[in-house]
Structure formats: C-alpha cells, structure tokens
Amino acid sequence: MKKNTKNVSICPVSEALKVIGGKWSLQIINEIGLQKRRFGELKRLVPGISEKMLIQELKSLVGFGILHRKAYKEIPPRVEYSLTEYGVKVLPIISQIQIFGNELINKKEN
Amino acid sequence: MKKNTKNVSICPVSEALKVIGGKWSLQIINEIGLQKRRFGELKRLVPGISEKMLIQELKSLVGFGILHRKAYKEIPPRVEYSLTEYGVKVLPIISQIQIFGNELINKKEN
DNA sequence: AGTAATACAAACTTTTTTGTTAGTACCTTA
DNA sequence: TAAGGTACTAACAAAAAAGTTTGTATTACT
C-alpha cells in the first residue's frame, strides 16, 4: 500500500470513505447524476434529508472537488450543482452498491 | 423504487449501507477476500481497529449473512471467518471504491 | 501454582454524525 | 407595507458510532 510523507500507510478505501462515507453523500450524488440540480430540487429528491445535512454535504462535496456549484445572481437565488469530472467517477461505485442492495432486498423477501 | 409492505420506498443504496456502511466493514471484508481468516489475523491485518470493533463488525456481518464463522473446538480457541456467497458480492464494490480512492490520492499529490 | 495463548464480553466514555429550530439577505409582487 | 420565495447560517440537542479498559473461559506448559 502507498505511504504518505510521514511513511504512514494510506488505504484507498479509507480515503474514499472520507469523501463518500456518510449517510447522504451517495444518495445526493446519485440524484445529481449527469444533470444539473438545484438545492430545492435535491431537497425534494432525497427523501428525509434535512436542509442542514443537505448544504453540509453539498459544501463538503464541493470542497472535495466532487461537485461543481454554480450560483446565478438572481433574486430569489438560484444555485445549480453538478458532478465534476471526479464526481462522475463515483457513479460506478453507486451502480455496484445498488446491485448489492437489490440482492439484499430480494434476500429479505424470503 | 421498490416499496415495502407499508408502502414506504426502499432505497437499495440505503439498504446496502446498513450492512457495509461503517468505518471498518469494507476493510474487514477486503482482508478476508476469498480466504479464511482468523480473528487474531484480522486484528493484525486491519490497522488501528480495536478488538471491540472487530468482533462487533464480525458479528454484524455474520448476522447479515455476509460472513461465515467456523469455530474449532480447540484450546486455545480457533475461529475462522470467510465470505459467504453473498459476501463475495461485496468485493466488486470494494474494487470500485479502490479505483476511486486511488484517484483521490493521486489528485492530492499535485 | 502461575503464566500464556486465543477469542471474545460487558461497562463505560468519548467522539462523530445527524437532527431540530430559528433566523438572515435579497428582490418581487400584491 | 407586508408577505413570499430561495439558498443558506448558526446554535444547540440528540443519537449513533467508535474507543478504552477490565475481565472471562479453557487447556497446556513450566
């Protein structure tokens, strides 16, 4: 495994989980997909999320370079979020997790 | 999206995260891979994990049908963990996360 | 009799994550 | 003048996850 400057191992899985490890990030990324989504739109699309968690996650993902944020200078405000070229690389993870999640659901039904 | 008996939506991603959403589960599953691993072995292989978290996760994963636990009636005790047929289906998720994690690491280095 | 090895268990504390509530700025329209 | 719509912010509370410490059973070996 790779080491950092202090010669401590860096685990790719751990590094990834710092970015997409929370309760909501994957759901948000999934709803954005290859589109542009407004804040209010995401609020509706991600069921159960609070406004606080939504902005918190959006900010974090923007900070990690996963999301791009475009604010229009209008009143009332309009902000659009979309995946960056890095963000797009999260989508295959989601696909795999969905496959597994569906297996779990089918398994439960027995 | 699928609905359960109470007509509430079930999200495959959420369901999957209930099983593999913690800090350690993916690392543990990754270390087991297609082999058999003893408790003590995993303790060494997963750096930084406490004994408590290790058994807690192992128990949980056994409960979800991801891991198989085989205890030998010996003293000192010997217990071997391995992936079930369901557990094996987590490996592609890990592969994808590793790809993404490595991208993050490379990105940081600039 | 004392120690070592292995795989845990239980009680408790700390840390992290998530949720709740109330409030802001700005312009438009009634 | 007052209310409405949008994207936030901040303070605080609750819940969930993770960490720490101490202890257990069993047998073999010294």
mmCIF file of C-alpha atoms (C1' of nucleotides) in Angstrom:
data_model
loop_
_atom_site.group_PDB
_atom_site.id
_atom_site.type_symbol
_atom_site.label_atom_id
_atom_site.label_comp_id
_atom_site.label_asym_id
_atom_site.label_seq_id
_atom_site.Cartn_x
_atom_site.Cartn_y
_atom_site.Cartn_z
ATOM 1 C CA MET A 1 0.000 0.000 0.000
ATOM 2 C CA LYS A 2 1.057 3.545 -0.671
ATOM 3 C CA LYS A 3 2.699 5.580 2.070
ATOM 4 C CA ASN A 4 2.493 9.291 2.685
ATOM 5 C CA THR A 5 5.326 11.656 3.519
ATOM 6 C CA LYS A 6 5.313 10.506 7.139
ATOM 7 C CA ASN A 7 5.560 6.912 5.904
ATOM 8 C CA VAL A 8 2.110 6.011 7.163
ATOM 9 C CA SER A 9 0.055 3.688 5.017
ATOM 10 C CA ILE A 10 -2.773 5.233 3.040
ATOM 11 C CA CYS A 11 -5.696 2.953 2.357
ATOM 12 C CA PRO A 12 -7.593 3.863 -0.807
ATOM 13 C CA VAL A 13 -10.800 2.583 0.746
ATOM 14 C CA SER A 14 -10.394 4.810 3.809
ATOM 15 C CA GLU A 15 -9.559 7.801 1.685
ATOM 16 C CA ALA A 16 -12.633 7.248 -0.434
ATOM 17 C CA LEU A 17 -14.851 6.838 2.608
ATOM 18 C CA LYS A 18 -13.749 10.211 3.918
ATOM 19 C CA VAL A 19 -15.418 11.678 0.861
ATOM 20 C CA ILE A 20 -18.413 9.424 0.256
ATOM 21 C CA GLY A 21 -18.735 7.729 3.633
ATOM 22 C CA GLY A 22 -21.681 9.500 5.206
ATOM 23 C CA LYS A 23 -25.340 8.671 5.300
ATOM 24 C CA TRP A 24 -26.342 11.035 2.497
ATOM 25 C CA SER A 25 -23.475 11.708 0.100
ATOM 26 C CA LEU A 26 -24.096 8.779 -2.222
ATOM 27 C CA GLN A 27 -27.795 9.483 -2.390
ATOM 28 C CA ILE A 28 -27.116 13.101 -3.268
ATOM 29 C CA ILE A 29 -24.565 12.199 -5.909
ATOM 30 C CA ASN A 30 -26.952 9.641 -7.293
ATOM 31 C CA GLU A 31 -29.753 12.181 -7.640
ATOM 32 C CA ILE A 32 -27.497 14.648 -9.369
ATOM 33 C CA GLY A 33 -26.115 12.070 -11.750
ATOM 34 C CA LEU A 34 -25.215 13.690 -15.037
ATOM 35 C CA GLN A 35 -27.669 16.535 -14.620
ATOM 36 C CA LYS A 36 -27.725 19.920 -13.002
ATOM 37 C CA ARG A 37 -29.776 20.082 -9.844
ATOM 38 C CA ARG A 38 -30.934 22.980 -7.762
ATOM 39 C CA PHE A 39 -30.770 22.988 -3.990
ATOM 40 C CA GLY A 40 -34.526 22.904 -3.578
ATOM 41 C CA GLU A 41 -34.808 20.154 -6.130
ATOM 42 C CA LEU A 42 -32.381 17.979 -4.216
ATOM 43 C CA LYS A 43 -34.289 18.647 -1.045
ATOM 44 C CA ARG A 44 -37.291 17.025 -2.659
ATOM 45 C CA LEU A 45 -35.371 14.257 -4.395
ATOM 46 C CA VAL A 46 -33.537 12.989 -1.328
ATOM 47 C CA PRO A 47 -36.322 11.903 0.976
ATOM 48 C CA GLY A 48 -35.835 12.561 4.652
ATOM 49 C CA ILE A 49 -32.795 14.783 4.431
ATOM 50 C CA SER A 50 -32.766 17.989 6.466
ATOM 51 C CA GLU A 51 -31.704 21.273 4.940
ATOM 52 C CA LYS A 52 -28.739 21.366 7.229
ATOM 53 C CA MET A 53 -27.418 17.999 6.157
ATOM 54 C CA LEU A 54 -28.027 18.811 2.535
ATOM 55 C CA ILE A 55 -25.974 22.010 2.467
ATOM 56 C CA GLN A 56 -23.379 20.477 4.743
ATOM 57 C CA GLU A 57 -22.894 17.573 2.351
ATOM 58 C CA LEU A 58 -23.033 19.756 -0.727
ATOM 59 C CA LYS A 59 -20.361 22.017 0.732
ATOM 60 C CA SER A 60 -18.212 19.058 1.644
ATOM 61 C CA LEU A 61 -18.525 17.525 -1.797
ATOM 62 C CA VAL A 62 -17.731 20.831 -3.452
ATOM 63 C CA GLY A 63 -14.695 21.053 -1.191
ATOM 64 C CA PHE A 64 -13.514 17.610 -2.223
ATOM 65 C CA GLY A 65 -13.881 18.514 -5.874
ATOM 66 C CA ILE A 66 -16.747 16.130 -6.470
ATOM 67 C CA LEU A 67 -19.388 18.738 -7.142
ATOM 68 C CA HIS A 68 -19.426 21.970 -9.036
ATOM 69 C CA ARG A 69 -21.540 24.820 -7.717
ATOM 70 C CA LYS A 70 -22.906 27.498 -9.970
ATOM 71 C CA ALA A 71 -24.749 30.407 -8.376
ATOM 72 C CA TYR A 72 -26.795 32.730 -10.543
ATOM 73 C CA LYS A 73 -27.059 36.318 -9.426
ATOM 74 C CA GLU A 74 -30.810 36.369 -9.238
ATOM 75 C CA ILE A 75 -33.412 37.035 -6.634
ATOM 76 C CA PRO A 76 -34.714 34.694 -5.349
ATOM 77 C CA PRO A 77 -31.347 32.932 -5.520
ATOM 78 C CA ARG A 78 -30.678 30.041 -7.844
ATOM 79 C CA VAL A 79 -27.830 27.581 -7.400
ATOM 80 C CA GLU A 80 -27.100 24.579 -9.558
ATOM 81 C CA TYR A 81 -24.985 21.618 -8.548
ATOM 82 C CA SER A 82 -23.425 19.158 -10.960
ATOM 83 C CA LEU A 83 -20.745 16.469 -10.841
ATOM 84 C CA THR A 84 -17.197 17.394 -11.755
ATOM 85 C CA GLU A 85 -15.025 15.044 -13.771
ATOM 86 C CA TYR A 86 -14.006 13.472 -10.453
ATOM 87 C CA GLY A 87 -17.529 13.305 -9.238
ATOM 88 C CA VAL A 88 -18.537 11.276 -12.247
ATOM 89 C CA LYS A 89 -16.132 8.623 -11.076
ATOM 90 C CA VAL A 90 -18.350 7.954 -8.080
ATOM 91 C CA LEU A 91 -21.185 6.715 -10.250
ATOM 92 C CA PRO A 92 -19.723 3.231 -10.873
ATOM 93 C CA ILE A 93 -19.465 2.777 -7.116
ATOM 94 C CA ILE A 94 -23.134 3.597 -6.768
ATOM 95 C CA SER A 95 -24.041 1.125 -9.502
ATOM 96 C CA GLN A 96 -22.247 -1.656 -7.683
ATOM 97 C CA ILE A 97 -23.801 -0.763 -4.365
ATOM 98 C CA GLN A 98 -27.222 -0.746 -5.970
ATOM 99 C CA ILE A 99 -26.688 -4.211 -7.362
ATOM 100 C CA PHE A 100 -25.728 -5.424 -3.918
ATOM 101 C CA GLY A 101 -28.548 -3.532 -2.224
ATOM 102 C CA ASN A 102 -31.078 -5.132 -4.519
ATOM 103 C CA GLU A 103 -29.704 -8.551 -3.692
ATOM 104 C CA LEU A 104 -30.186 -7.801 -0.021
ATOM 105 C CA ILE A 105 -33.757 -6.693 -0.611
ATOM 106 C CA ASN A 106 -34.585 -9.806 -2.599
ATOM 107 C CA LYS A 107 -32.924 -11.939 0.030
ATOM 108 C CA LYS A 108 -35.049 -10.374 2.749
ATOM 109 C CA GLU A 109 -38.250 -11.146 0.907
ATOM 110 C CA ASN A 110 -37.809 -14.866 1.510
ATOM 111 C CA MET B 1 -38.142 2.352 -6.445
ATOM 112 C CA LYS B 2 -39.395 -0.696 -4.644
ATOM 113 C CA LYS B 3 -41.838 -0.354 -1.762
ATOM 114 C CA ASN B 4 -42.154 -2.451 1.334
ATOM 115 C CA THR B 5 -45.360 -3.777 2.901
ATOM 116 C CA LYS B 6 -46.084 -0.365 4.448
ATOM 117 C CA ASN B 7 -45.648 1.191 1.013
ATOM 118 C CA VAL B 8 -42.528 3.054 2.047
ATOM 119 C CA SER B 9 -39.796 3.335 -0.523
ATOM 120 C CA ILE B 10 -36.773 1.147 -0.042
ATOM 121 C CA CYS B 11 -33.548 2.542 -1.428
ATOM 122 C CA PRO B 12 -31.033 -0.120 -2.435
ATOM 123 C CA VAL B 13 -28.177 2.201 -1.544
ATOM 124 C CA SER B 14 -29.536 2.768 1.968
ATOM 125 C CA GLU B 15 -30.123 -0.913 2.477
ATOM 126 C CA ALA B 16 -26.603 -1.717 1.410
ATOM 127 C CA LEU B 17 -25.148 0.949 3.664
ATOM 128 C CA LYS B 18 -26.854 -0.592 6.655
ATOM 129 C CA VAL B 19 -24.644 -3.607 6.052
ATOM 130 C CA ILE B 20 -21.399 -2.123 4.758
ATOM 131 C CA GLY B 21 -21.738 1.486 5.863
ATOM 132 C CA GLY B 22 -19.458 1.593 8.883
ATOM 133 C CA LYS B 23 -15.867 2.623 9.229
ATOM 134 C CA TRP B 24 -14.450 -0.888 9.254
ATOM 135 C CA SER B 25 -16.679 -3.367 7.448
ATOM 136 C CA LEU B 26 -15.249 -2.893 3.977
ATOM 137 C CA GLN B 27 -11.705 -3.115 5.254
ATOM 138 C CA ILE B 28 -12.508 -6.340 7.062
ATOM 139 C CA ILE B 29 -14.255 -7.856 4.061
ATOM 140 C CA ASN B 30 -11.359 -6.787 1.892
ATOM 141 C CA GLU B 31 -8.817 -8.513 4.129
ATOM 142 C CA ILE B 32 -10.820 -11.707 4.177
ATOM 143 C CA GLY B 33 -11.336 -11.718 0.433
ATOM 144 C CA LEU B 34 -11.569 -15.265 -0.811
ATOM 145 C CA GLN B 35 -9.572 -16.703 2.077
ATOM 146 C CA LYS B 36 -10.240 -17.917 5.561
ATOM 147 C CA ARG B 37 -9.038 -15.587 8.274
ATOM 148 C CA ARG B 38 -8.718 -15.998 11.980
ATOM 149 C CA PHE B 39 -9.774 -13.352 14.472
ATOM 150 C CA GLY B 40 -6.228 -12.599 15.554
ATOM 151 C CA GLU B 41 -5.083 -12.475 11.991
ATOM 152 C CA LEU B 42 -7.683 -9.842 11.141
ATOM 153 C CA LYS B 43 -6.643 -7.853 14.176
ATOM 154 C CA ARG B 44 -3.216 -7.558 12.678
ATOM 155 C CA LEU B 45 -4.382 -7.063 9.094
ATOM 156 C CA VAL B 46 -6.774 -4.200 9.784
ATOM 157 C CA PRO B 47 -4.538 -1.499 11.202
ATOM 158 C CA GLY B 48 -5.954 0.573 14.011
ATOM 159 C CA ILE B 49 -9.065 -1.444 14.715
ATOM 160 C CA SER B 50 -9.894 -2.250 18.332
ATOM 161 C CA GLU B 51 -10.877 -5.731 19.434
ATOM 162 C CA LYS B 52 -14.307 -4.483 20.300
ATOM 163 C CA MET B 53 -14.978 -3.036 16.887
ATOM 164 C CA LEU B 54 -13.581 -6.120 15.220
ATOM 165 C CA ILE B 55 -15.867 -8.606 16.941
ATOM 166 C CA GLN B 56 -18.764 -6.207 16.734
ATOM 167 C CA GLU B 57 -18.359 -5.935 12.979
ATOM 168 C CA LEU B 58 -17.713 -9.620 12.528
ATOM 169 C CA LYS B 59 -20.861 -10.456 14.450
ATOM 170 C CA SER B 60 -22.867 -7.971 12.462
ATOM 171 C CA LEU B 61 -21.579 -9.288 9.149
ATOM 172 C CA VAL B 62 -22.263 -12.856 10.200
ATOM 173 C CA GLY B 63 -25.770 -11.733 11.149
ATOM 174 C CA PHE B 64 -26.325 -10.183 7.742
ATOM 175 C CA GLY B 65 -25.188 -13.360 6.034
ATOM 176 C CA ILE B 66 -22.040 -11.804 4.627
ATOM 177 C CA LEU B 67 -19.585 -13.831 6.656
ATOM 178 C CA HIS B 68 -19.397 -17.429 7.691
ATOM 179 C CA ARG B 69 -17.943 -18.273 11.097
ATOM 180 C CA LYS B 70 -16.352 -21.572 11.829
ATOM 181 C CA ALA B 71 -15.218 -22.268 15.387
ATOM 182 C CA TYR B 72 -12.929 -25.226 16.087
ATOM 183 C CA LYS B 73 -13.277 -26.875 19.435
ATOM 184 C CA GLU B 74 -9.705 -26.372 20.489
ATOM 185 C CA ILE B 75 -7.879 -24.701 23.274
ATOM 186 C CA PRO B 76 -6.735 -22.005 22.771
ATOM 187 C CA PRO B 77 -9.761 -21.268 20.620
ATOM 188 C CA ARG B 78 -9.581 -21.013 16.854
ATOM 189 C CA VAL B 79 -12.210 -19.284 14.760
ATOM 190 C CA GLU B 80 -12.122 -18.801 11.028
ATOM 191 C CA TYR B 81 -14.103 -16.260 9.083
ATOM 192 C CA SER B 82 -14.809 -16.399 5.367
ATOM 193 C CA LEU B 83 -17.157 -14.733 2.890
ATOM 194 C CA THR B 84 -20.460 -16.394 2.116
ATOM 195 C CA GLU B 85 -21.856 -16.393 -1.394
ATOM 196 C CA TYR B 86 -23.490 -13.066 -0.527
ATOM 197 C CA GLY B 87 -20.341 -11.728 0.987
ATOM 198 C CA VAL B 88 -18.461 -12.317 -2.227
ATOM 199 C CA LYS B 89 -20.801 -9.867 -3.898
ATOM 200 C CA VAL B 90 -19.323 -7.053 -1.843
ATOM 201 C CA LEU B 91 -15.932 -7.435 -3.499
ATOM 202 C CA PRO B 92 -16.865 -5.591 -6.720
ATOM 203 C CA ILE B 93 -17.956 -2.648 -4.604
ATOM 204 C CA ILE B 94 -14.577 -2.611 -2.948
ATOM 205 C CA SER B 95 -12.811 -2.716 -6.293
ATOM 206 C CA GLN B 96 -14.703 0.334 -7.478
ATOM 207 C CA ILE B 97 -14.066 2.210 -4.262
ATOM 208 C CA GLN B 98 -10.381 1.405 -4.517
ATOM 209 C CA ILE B 99 -10.226 2.793 -8.021
ATOM 210 C CA PHE B 100 -11.849 5.974 -6.797
ATOM 211 C CA GLY B 101 -9.711 6.131 -3.668
ATOM 212 C CA ASN B 102 -6.557 5.874 -5.726
ATOM 213 C CA GLU B 103 -7.722 8.718 -7.935
ATOM 214 C CA LEU B 104 -8.201 10.839 -4.832
ATOM 215 C CA ILE B 105 -4.727 10.004 -3.601
ATOM 216 C CA ASN B 106 -3.143 10.853 -6.920
ATOM 217 C CA LYS B 107 -5.128 14.058 -7.086
ATOM 218 C CA LYS B 108 -3.881 15.101 -3.658
ATOM 219 C CA GLU B 109 -0.265 14.640 -4.691
ATOM 220 C CA ASN B 110 -0.425 17.614 -7.040
ATOM 221 C "C1'" DA C 1 0.544 -22.705 41.312
ATOM 222 C "C1'" DG C 2 1.388 -19.325 37.888
ATOM 223 C "C1'" DT C 3 1.600 -17.883 33.111
ATOM 224 C "C1'" DA C 4 0.492 -17.853 28.329
ATOM 225 C "C1'" DA C 5 -2.479 -18.042 24.238
ATOM 226 C "C1'" DT C 6 -6.971 -17.059 21.878
ATOM 227 C "C1'" DA C 7 -11.466 -15.229 21.109
ATOM 228 C "C1'" DC C 8 -14.361 -12.993 22.951
ATOM 229 C "C1'" DA C 9 -17.959 -9.951 26.672
ATOM 230 C "C1'" DA C 10 -19.530 -6.008 29.474
ATOM 231 C "C1'" DA C 11 -19.441 -1.435 31.235
ATOM 232 C "C1'" DC C 12 -18.392 2.923 30.387
ATOM 233 C "C1'" DT C 13 -16.556 7.272 27.985
ATOM 234 C "C1'" DT C 14 -15.583 9.984 24.139
ATOM 235 C "C1'" DT C 15 -16.146 11.419 19.581
ATOM 236 C "C1'" DT C 16 -18.601 11.910 15.475
ATOM 237 C "C1'" DT C 17 -22.619 12.341 12.982
ATOM 238 C "C1'" DT C 18 -27.142 13.720 12.402
ATOM 239 C "C1'" DG C 19 -31.325 16.290 13.589
ATOM 240 C "C1'" DT C 20 -34.072 20.492 15.232
ATOM 241 C "C1'" DT C 21 -35.221 25.071 15.411
ATOM 242 C "C1'" DA C 22 -34.985 29.703 14.426
ATOM 243 C "C1'" DG C 23 -33.197 33.301 11.697
ATOM 244 C "C1'" DT C 24 -30.832 36.077 7.522
ATOM 245 C "C1'" DA C 25 -30.480 38.527 2.834
ATOM 246 C "C1'" DC C 26 -32.321 39.950 -1.210
ATOM 247 C "C1'" DC C 27 -35.802 41.408 -4.565
ATOM 248 C "C1'" DT C 28 -40.601 40.957 -6.378
ATOM 249 C "C1'" DT C 29 -45.322 41.263 -6.205
ATOM 250 C "C1'" DA C 30 -49.767 42.114 -4.021
ATOM 251 C "C1'" DT D 1 -46.147 47.806 3.978
ATOM 252 C "C1'" DA D 2 -46.257 43.108 4.271
ATOM 253 C "C1'" DA D 3 -45.634 38.558 2.587
ATOM 254 C "C1'" DG D 4 -43.273 35.159 -0.429
ATOM 255 C "C1'" DG D 5 -39.643 32.571 -2.500
ATOM 256 C "C1'" DT D 6 -34.710 30.629 -2.366
ATOM 257 C "C1'" DA D 7 -30.441 29.269 -0.520
ATOM 258 C "C1'" DC D 8 -28.390 29.335 3.045
ATOM 259 C "C1'" DT D 9 -26.189 30.071 8.549
ATOM 260 C "C1'" DA D 10 -25.712 29.347 13.482
ATOM 261 C "C1'" DA D 11 -26.643 27.473 17.961
ATOM 262 C "C1'" DC D 12 -27.931 23.729 20.245
ATOM 263 C "C1'" DA D 13 -29.668 18.802 21.228
ATOM 264 C "C1'" DA D 14 -29.967 14.041 20.397
ATOM 265 C "C1'" DA D 15 -28.493 9.841 18.645
ATOM 266 C "C1'" DA D 16 -25.240 6.763 16.769
ATOM 267 C "C1'" DA D 17 -20.691 5.093 16.232
ATOM 268 C "C1'" DA D 18 -16.324 4.206 17.896
ATOM 269 C "C1'" DG D 19 -12.808 3.771 21.576
ATOM 270 C "C1'" DT D 20 -10.931 2.277 26.292
ATOM 271 C "C1'" DT D 21 -10.435 -0.635 29.922
ATOM 272 C "C1'" DT D 22 -11.037 -4.632 32.519
ATOM 273 C "C1'" DG D 23 -12.416 -9.302 32.780
ATOM 274 C "C1'" DT D 24 -13.697 -14.352 31.270
ATOM 275 C "C1'" DA D 25 -13.075 -19.480 29.843
ATOM 276 C "C1'" DT D 26 -10.220 -23.197 28.736
ATOM 277 C "C1'" DT D 27 -6.101 -26.012 28.415
ATOM 278 C "C1'" DA D 28 -1.080 -26.654 28.056
ATOM 279 C "C1'" DC D 29 3.310 -25.782 29.605
ATOM 280 C "C1'" DT D 30 6.840 -24.606 33.133
#
